[in-house]
PDB file of N, CA and C in Angstrom:
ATOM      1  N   UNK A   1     -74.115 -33.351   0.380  1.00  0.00           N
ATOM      2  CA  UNK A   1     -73.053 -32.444   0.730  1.00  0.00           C
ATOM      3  C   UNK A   1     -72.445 -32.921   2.058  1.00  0.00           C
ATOM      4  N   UNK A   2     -71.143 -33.375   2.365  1.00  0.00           N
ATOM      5  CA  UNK A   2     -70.485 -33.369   2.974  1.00  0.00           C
ATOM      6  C   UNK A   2     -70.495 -32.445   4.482  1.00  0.00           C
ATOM      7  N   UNK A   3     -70.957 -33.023   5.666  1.00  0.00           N
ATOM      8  CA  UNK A   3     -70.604 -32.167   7.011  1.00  0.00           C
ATOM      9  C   UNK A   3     -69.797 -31.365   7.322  1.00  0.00           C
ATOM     10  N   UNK A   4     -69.947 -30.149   7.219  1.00  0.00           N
ATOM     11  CA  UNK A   4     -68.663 -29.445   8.028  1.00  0.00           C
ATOM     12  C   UNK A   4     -68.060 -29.660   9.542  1.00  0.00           C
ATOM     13  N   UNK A   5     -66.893 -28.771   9.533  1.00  0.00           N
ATOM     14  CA  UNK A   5     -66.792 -28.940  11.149  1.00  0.00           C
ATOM     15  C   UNK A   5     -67.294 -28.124  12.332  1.00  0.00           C
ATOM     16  N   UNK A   6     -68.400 -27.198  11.929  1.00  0.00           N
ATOM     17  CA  UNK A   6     -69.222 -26.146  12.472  1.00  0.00           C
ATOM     18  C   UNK A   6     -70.416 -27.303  12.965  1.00  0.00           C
ATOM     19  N   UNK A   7     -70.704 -28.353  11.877  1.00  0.00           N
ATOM     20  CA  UNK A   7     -72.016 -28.905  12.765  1.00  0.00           C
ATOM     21  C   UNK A   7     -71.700 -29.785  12.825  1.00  0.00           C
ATOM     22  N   UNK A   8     -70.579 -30.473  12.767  1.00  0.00           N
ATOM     23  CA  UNK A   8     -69.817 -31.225  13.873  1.00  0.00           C
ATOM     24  C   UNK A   8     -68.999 -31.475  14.348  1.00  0.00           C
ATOM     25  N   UNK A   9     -68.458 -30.367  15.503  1.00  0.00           N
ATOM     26  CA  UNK A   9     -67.149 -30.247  16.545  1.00  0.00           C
ATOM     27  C   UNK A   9     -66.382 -31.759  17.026  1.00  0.00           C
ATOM     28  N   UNK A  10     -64.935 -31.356  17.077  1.00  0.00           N
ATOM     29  CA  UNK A  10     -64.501 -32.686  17.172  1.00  0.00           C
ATOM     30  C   UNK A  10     -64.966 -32.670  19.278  1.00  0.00           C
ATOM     31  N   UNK A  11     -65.027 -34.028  19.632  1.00  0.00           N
ATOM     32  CA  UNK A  11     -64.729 -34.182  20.721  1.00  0.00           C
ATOM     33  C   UNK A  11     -63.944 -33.516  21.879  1.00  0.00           C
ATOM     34  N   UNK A  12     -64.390 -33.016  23.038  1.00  0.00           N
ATOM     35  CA  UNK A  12     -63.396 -32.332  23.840  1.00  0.00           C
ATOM     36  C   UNK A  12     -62.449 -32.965  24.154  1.00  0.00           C
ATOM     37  N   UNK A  13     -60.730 -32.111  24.340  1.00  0.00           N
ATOM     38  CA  UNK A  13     -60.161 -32.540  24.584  1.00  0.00           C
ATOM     39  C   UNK A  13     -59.501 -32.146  25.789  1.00  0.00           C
ATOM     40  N   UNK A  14     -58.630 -32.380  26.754  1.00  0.00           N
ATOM     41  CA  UNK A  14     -58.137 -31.610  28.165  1.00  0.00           C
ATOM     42  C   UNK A  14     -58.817 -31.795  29.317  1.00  0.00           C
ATOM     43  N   UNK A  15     -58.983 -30.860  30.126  1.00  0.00           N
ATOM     44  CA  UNK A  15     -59.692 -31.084  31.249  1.00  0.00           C
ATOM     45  C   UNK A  15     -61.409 -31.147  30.937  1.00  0.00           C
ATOM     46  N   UNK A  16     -61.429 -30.714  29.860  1.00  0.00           N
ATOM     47  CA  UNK A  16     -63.168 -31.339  29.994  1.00  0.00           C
ATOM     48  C   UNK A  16     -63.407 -32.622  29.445  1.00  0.00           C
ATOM     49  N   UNK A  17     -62.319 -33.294  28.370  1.00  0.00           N
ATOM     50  CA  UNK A  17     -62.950 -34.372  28.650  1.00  0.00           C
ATOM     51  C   UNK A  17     -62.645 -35.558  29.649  1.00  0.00           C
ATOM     52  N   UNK A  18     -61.361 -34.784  30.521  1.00  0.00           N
ATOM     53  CA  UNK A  18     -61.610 -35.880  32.211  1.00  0.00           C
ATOM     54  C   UNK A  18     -62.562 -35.564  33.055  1.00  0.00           C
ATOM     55  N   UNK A  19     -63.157 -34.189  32.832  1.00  0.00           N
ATOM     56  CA  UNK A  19     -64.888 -34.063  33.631  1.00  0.00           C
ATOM     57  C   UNK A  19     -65.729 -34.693  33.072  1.00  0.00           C
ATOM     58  N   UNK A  20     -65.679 -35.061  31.781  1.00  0.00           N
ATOM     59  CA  UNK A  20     -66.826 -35.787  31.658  1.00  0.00           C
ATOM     60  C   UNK A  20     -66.631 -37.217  31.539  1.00  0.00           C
ATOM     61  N   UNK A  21     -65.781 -37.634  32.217  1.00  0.00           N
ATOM     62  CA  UNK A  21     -65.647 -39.308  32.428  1.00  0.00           C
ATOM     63  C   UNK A  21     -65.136 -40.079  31.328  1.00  0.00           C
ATOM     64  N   UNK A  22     -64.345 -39.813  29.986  1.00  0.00           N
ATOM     65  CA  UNK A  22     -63.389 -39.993  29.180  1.00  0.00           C
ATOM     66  C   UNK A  22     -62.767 -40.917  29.946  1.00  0.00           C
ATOM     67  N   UNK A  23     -61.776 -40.965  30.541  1.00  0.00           N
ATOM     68  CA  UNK A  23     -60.877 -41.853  31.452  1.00  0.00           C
ATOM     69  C   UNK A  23     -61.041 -42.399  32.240  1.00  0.00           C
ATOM     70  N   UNK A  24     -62.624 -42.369  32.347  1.00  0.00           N
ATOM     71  CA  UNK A  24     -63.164 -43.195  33.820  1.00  0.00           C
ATOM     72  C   UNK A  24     -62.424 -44.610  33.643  1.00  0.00           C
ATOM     73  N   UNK A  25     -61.810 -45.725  34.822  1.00  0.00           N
ATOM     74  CA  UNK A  25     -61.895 -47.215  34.262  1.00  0.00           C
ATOM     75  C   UNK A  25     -62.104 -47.473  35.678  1.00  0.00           C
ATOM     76  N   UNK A  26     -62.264 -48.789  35.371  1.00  0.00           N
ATOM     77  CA  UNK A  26     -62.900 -49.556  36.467  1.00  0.00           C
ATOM     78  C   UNK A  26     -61.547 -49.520  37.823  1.00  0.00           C
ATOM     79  N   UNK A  27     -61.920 -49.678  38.653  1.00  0.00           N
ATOM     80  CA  UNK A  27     -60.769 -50.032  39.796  1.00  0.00           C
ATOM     81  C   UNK A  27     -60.571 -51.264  40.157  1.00  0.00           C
ATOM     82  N   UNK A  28     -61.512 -52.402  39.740  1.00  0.00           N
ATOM     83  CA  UNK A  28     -61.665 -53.465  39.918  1.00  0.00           C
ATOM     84  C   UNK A  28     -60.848 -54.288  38.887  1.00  0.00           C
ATOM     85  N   UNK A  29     -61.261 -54.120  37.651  1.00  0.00           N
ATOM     86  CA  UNK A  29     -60.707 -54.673  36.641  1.00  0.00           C
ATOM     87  C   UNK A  29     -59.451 -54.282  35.537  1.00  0.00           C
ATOM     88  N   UNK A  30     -60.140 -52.332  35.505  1.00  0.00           N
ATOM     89  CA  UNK A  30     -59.181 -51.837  34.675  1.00  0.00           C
ATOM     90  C   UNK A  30     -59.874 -51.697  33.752  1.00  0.00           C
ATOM     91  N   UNK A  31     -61.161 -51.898  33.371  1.00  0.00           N
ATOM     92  CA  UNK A  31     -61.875 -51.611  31.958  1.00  0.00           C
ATOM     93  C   UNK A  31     -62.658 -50.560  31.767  1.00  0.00           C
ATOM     94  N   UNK A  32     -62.486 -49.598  30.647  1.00  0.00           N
ATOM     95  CA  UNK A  32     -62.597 -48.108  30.465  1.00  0.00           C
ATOM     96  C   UNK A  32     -64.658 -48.731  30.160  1.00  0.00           C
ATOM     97  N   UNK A  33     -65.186 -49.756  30.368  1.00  0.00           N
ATOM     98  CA  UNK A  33     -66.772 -49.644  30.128  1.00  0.00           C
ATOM     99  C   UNK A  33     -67.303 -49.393  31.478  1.00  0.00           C
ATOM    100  N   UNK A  34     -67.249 -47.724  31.477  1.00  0.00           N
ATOM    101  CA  UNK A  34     -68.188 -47.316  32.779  1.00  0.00           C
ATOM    102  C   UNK A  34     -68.859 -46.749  32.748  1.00  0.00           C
ATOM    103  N   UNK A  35     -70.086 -47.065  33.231  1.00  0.00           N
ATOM    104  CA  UNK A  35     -71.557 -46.067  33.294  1.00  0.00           C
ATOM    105  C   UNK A  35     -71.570 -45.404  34.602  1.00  0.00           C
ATOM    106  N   UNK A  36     -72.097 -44.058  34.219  1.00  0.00           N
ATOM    107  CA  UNK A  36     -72.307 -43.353  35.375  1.00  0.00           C
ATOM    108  C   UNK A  36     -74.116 -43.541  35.863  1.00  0.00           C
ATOM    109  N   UNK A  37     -74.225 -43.699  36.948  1.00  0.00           N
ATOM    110  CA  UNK A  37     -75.577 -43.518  37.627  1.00  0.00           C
ATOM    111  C   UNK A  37     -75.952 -42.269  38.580  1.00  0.00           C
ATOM    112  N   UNK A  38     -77.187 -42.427  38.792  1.00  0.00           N
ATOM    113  CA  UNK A  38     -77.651 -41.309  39.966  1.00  0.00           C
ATOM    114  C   UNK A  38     -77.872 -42.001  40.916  1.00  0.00           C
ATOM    115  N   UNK A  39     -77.524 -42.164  42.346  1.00  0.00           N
ATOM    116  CA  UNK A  39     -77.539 -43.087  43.418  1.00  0.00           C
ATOM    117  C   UNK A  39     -79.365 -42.231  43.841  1.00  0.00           C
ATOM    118  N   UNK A  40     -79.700 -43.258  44.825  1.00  0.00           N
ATOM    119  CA  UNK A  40     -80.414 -42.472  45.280  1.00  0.00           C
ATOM    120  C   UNK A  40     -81.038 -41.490  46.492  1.00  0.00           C
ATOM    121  N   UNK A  41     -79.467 -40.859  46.743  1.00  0.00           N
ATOM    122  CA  UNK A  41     -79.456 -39.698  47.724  1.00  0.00           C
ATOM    123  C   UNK A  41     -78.871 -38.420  46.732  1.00  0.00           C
ATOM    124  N   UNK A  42     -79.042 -38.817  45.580  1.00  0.00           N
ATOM    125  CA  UNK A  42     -78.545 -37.573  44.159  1.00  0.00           C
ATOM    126  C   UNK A  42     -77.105 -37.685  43.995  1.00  0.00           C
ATOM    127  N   UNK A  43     -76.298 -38.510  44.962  1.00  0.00           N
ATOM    128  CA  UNK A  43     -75.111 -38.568  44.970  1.00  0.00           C
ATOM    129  C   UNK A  43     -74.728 -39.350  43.312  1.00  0.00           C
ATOM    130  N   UNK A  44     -73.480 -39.660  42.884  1.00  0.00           N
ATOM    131  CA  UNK A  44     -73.112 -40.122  41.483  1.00  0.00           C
ATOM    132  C   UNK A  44     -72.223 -41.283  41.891  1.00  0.00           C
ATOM    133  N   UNK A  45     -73.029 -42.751  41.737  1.00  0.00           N
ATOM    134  CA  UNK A  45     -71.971 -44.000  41.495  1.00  0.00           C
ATOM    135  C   UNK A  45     -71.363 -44.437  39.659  1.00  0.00           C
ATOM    136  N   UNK A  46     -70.852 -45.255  39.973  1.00  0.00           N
ATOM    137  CA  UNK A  46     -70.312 -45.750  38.677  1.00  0.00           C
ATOM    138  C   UNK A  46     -70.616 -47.228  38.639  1.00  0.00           C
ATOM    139  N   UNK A  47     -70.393 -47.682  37.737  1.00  0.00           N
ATOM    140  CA  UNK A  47     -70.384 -49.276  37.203  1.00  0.00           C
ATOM    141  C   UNK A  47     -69.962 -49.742  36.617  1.00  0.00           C
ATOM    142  N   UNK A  48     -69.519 -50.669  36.656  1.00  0.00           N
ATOM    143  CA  UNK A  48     -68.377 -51.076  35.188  1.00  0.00           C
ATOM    144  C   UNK A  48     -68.921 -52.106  34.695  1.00  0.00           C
ATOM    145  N   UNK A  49     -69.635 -52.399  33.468  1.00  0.00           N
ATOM    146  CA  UNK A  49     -70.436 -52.883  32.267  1.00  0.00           C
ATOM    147  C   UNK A  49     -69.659 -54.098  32.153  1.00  0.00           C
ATOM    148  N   UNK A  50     -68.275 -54.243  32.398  1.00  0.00           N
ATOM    149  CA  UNK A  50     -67.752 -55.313  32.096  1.00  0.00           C
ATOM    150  C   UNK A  50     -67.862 -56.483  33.343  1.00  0.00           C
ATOM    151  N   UNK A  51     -67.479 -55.955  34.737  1.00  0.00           N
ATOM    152  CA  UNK A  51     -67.070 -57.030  35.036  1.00  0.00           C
ATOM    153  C   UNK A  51     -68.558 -56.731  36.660  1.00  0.00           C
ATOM    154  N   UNK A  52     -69.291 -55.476  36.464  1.00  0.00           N
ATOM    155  CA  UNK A  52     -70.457 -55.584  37.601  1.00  0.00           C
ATOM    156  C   UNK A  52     -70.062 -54.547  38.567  1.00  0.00           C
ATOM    157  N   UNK A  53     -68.513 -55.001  39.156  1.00  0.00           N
ATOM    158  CA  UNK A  53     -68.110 -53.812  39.625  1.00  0.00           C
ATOM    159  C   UNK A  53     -68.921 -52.010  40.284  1.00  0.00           C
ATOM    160  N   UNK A  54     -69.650 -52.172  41.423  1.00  0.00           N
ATOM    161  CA  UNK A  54     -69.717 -50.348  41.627  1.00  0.00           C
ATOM    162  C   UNK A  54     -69.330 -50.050  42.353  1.00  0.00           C
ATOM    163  N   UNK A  55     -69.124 -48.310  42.356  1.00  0.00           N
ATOM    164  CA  UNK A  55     -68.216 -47.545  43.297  1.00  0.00           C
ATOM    165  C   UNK A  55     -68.984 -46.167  43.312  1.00  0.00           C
ATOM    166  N   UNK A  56     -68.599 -45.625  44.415  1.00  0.00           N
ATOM    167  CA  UNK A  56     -68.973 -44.231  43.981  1.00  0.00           C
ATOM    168  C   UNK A  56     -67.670 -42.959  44.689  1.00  0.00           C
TER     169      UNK A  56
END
């Protein structure tokens, strides 16, 4: 039987999915492959998978 759309919601769209890092891209390169990390003062860096690139 075929999935409904009750058990599985499409993707957020709007301001939650620019809170959750949807549009993140790199500043370095421009490439949307970014991982978020936990620094370790709890603060939140990023990384960009493509080119090494971090920021926070």
């Amino acid at each position: 039987m075929p999935a409904s759309r009750e058990e599985f919601p499409e993707p957020p769209r709007g301001p939650e999915a620019v809170s959750s890092g949807a549009r993140l891209s790199c500043p370095s390169c421009g490439s949307a492959h970014v991982a978020q990390m936990l620094g370790d003062n709890g603060g939140v860096s990023y990384v960009c998978t493509a080119c090494g690139h971090s920021w926070s």
